[in-house]
Coordinates of C-alpha atoms in Angstrom, one line a residue:
K4 CA 104.2 129.8 117.8
V5 CA 106.5 129.7 120.8
A6 CA 110.3 129.6 120.7
I7 CA 112.7 128.2 123.2
L8 CA 116.2 129.6 123.2
M9 CA 118.9 127.4 124.8
I10 CA 122.0 129.2 126.1
D11 CA 125.3 127.5 127.1
L12 CA 128.2 129.3 128.6
D13 CA 131.3 128.3 126.6
Q14 CA 134.3 127.1 128.6
F15 CA 132.7 127.5 132.0
K16 CA 135.1 124.9 133.4
K17 CA 138.0 127.2 132.5
I18 CA 136.3 130.0 134.5
N19 CA 136.0 127.8 137.6
D20 CA 139.6 126.4 137.1
T21 CA 141.1 129.9 136.6
Y22 CA 139.2 132.0 139.1
G23 CA 137.7 129.4 141.5
H24 CA 134.2 128.1 142.1
T25 CA 133.1 131.1 144.2
V26 CA 133.7 133.4 141.2
G27 CA 132.0 130.8 138.9
D28 CA 129.0 130.9 141.1
R29 CA 128.9 134.6 141.0
V30 CA 129.2 134.5 137.2
M31 CA 126.1 132.2 137.1
M32 CA 124.2 134.7 139.4
E33 CA 125.2 137.6 137.1
I34 CA 124.0 135.7 134.0
G35 CA 120.7 135.0 135.8
R36 CA 120.3 138.7 136.6
I37 CA 121.0 139.7 133.0
L38 CA 118.5 137.1 131.7
R39 CA 115.9 138.3 134.2
D40 CA 116.4 141.9 132.8
F41 CA 116.4 140.6 129.2
T42 CA 113.0 138.9 129.4
R43 CA 110.0 140.9 128.4
A44 CA 106.4 140.5 129.6
G45 CA 105.2 137.0 128.8
E46 CA 108.7 135.6 128.4
A47 CA 110.5 133.5 131.0
A48 CA 114.1 132.5 131.7
F49 CA 115.3 129.5 133.6
R50 CA 118.6 127.8 134.5
L51 CA 118.4 124.3 133.2
G52 CA 121.4 123.2 135.2
G53 CA 125.2 123.6 135.1
D54 CA 125.9 126.3 132.7
E55 CA 122.8 126.0 130.5
F56 CA 119.8 128.4 130.5
L57 CA 116.5 128.4 128.6
I58 CA 114.3 131.3 127.5
I59 CA 110.7 130.8 126.4
I60 CA 109.5 133.4 123.9
P61 CA 105.8 133.3 123.0
N62 CA 104.4 134.8 119.8
I63 CA 107.6 134.4 117.8
G64 CA 106.1 134.2 114.4
D65 CA 108.5 132.1 112.4
E66 CA 112.2 131.1 112.2
R67 CA 113.2 134.6 111.1
G68 CA 111.8 136.0 114.4
I69 CA 114.4 134.3 116.5
E70 CA 117.4 136.1 114.9
P71 CA 116.6 139.5 116.4
V72 CA 116.1 137.9 119.8
K73 CA 119.5 136.3 119.5
R74 CA 121.2 139.5 118.6
R75 CA 119.4 141.4 121.4
L76 CA 120.5 138.7 123.8
L77 CA 124.2 138.7 122.7
Q78 CA 124.2 142.5 123.1
C79 CA 123.3 142.0 126.8
F80 CA 126.6 140.2 127.3
Q81 CA 128.9 142.7 125.5
E82 CA 130.2 144.3 128.7
E83 CA 132.9 142.7 130.6
F84 CA 132.0 140.9 133.9
R85 CA 133.9 142.4 136.9
I86 CA 133.6 139.9 139.7
A87 CA 135.9 139.8 142.7
N88 CA 138.7 141.7 140.9
C89 CA 138.4 139.3 137.9
H90 CA 137.6 140.7 134.5
M91 CA 136.1 138.4 131.9
R92 CA 133.7 138.4 128.9
P93 CA 131.9 135.1 128.9
E94 CA 131.0 133.7 125.5
F95 CA 127.9 131.7 124.7
S96 CA 126.5 129.2 122.3
L97 CA 122.9 129.5 121.3
G98 CA 120.4 127.0 120.0
H99 CA 116.7 127.3 119.4
A100 CA 113.5 125.4 118.6
I101 CA 110.1 126.6 117.6
F102 CA 106.8 125.0 118.7
P103 CA 105.1 123.5 116.7
D104 CA 107.4 123.7 113.7
D105 CA 110.3 121.8 115.3
G106 CA 108.1 119.5 117.4
E107 CA 105.1 119.4 119.7
D108 CA 106.8 117.7 122.6
I109 CA 109.1 119.5 125.0
D110 CA 111.7 116.7 124.9
I111 CA 111.9 117.0 121.1
L112 CA 112.1 120.8 121.3
L113 CA 114.9 120.6 123.8
Q114 CA 116.7 118.1 121.6
V115 CA 116.4 120.3 118.5
A116 CA 117.6 123.3 120.5
D117 CA 120.5 121.4 121.9
E118 CA 121.6 120.1 118.5
R119 CA 121.5 123.7 117.1
L120 CA 123.4 124.9 120.2
Y121 CA 126.1 122.3 119.6
K122 CA 126.5 123.4 116.0
D123 CA 127.0 127.0 117.4
K124 CA 129.8 125.9 119.7
P125 CA 133.3 127.1 118.9
K126 CA 135.3 124.4 117.0
T127 CA 138.3 124.8 119.2
R128 CA 137.3 124.5 122.8
E129 CA 139.1 123.0 125.8
K130 CA 137.8 119.8 127.2

């Protein structure tokens, strides 16, 4: 089985509005660096676009196997980002899908992961 883990940076617009787009771009680059370091042999991390990222994790086993991966990922983002004299701790929402349990088509898997990610979003977020 293969898991996909979708990651969405919460309130990225607020980061851009508060610190500017240059800092926002550097936040995206730092997230990319962290995800590159996070992935293990056989895994892959991608930026889907905007503030969304995707990690592919082969040999996941079952649904229970994704929780340790999520905890390990969240630990990677515990430290404050220090970018251009700005200090912040970005927060993320996570969603996942497992092939073939949740679907056998990438579009369906992405939809399932996105629905789970949306359920993980903070209830009170700025628009």
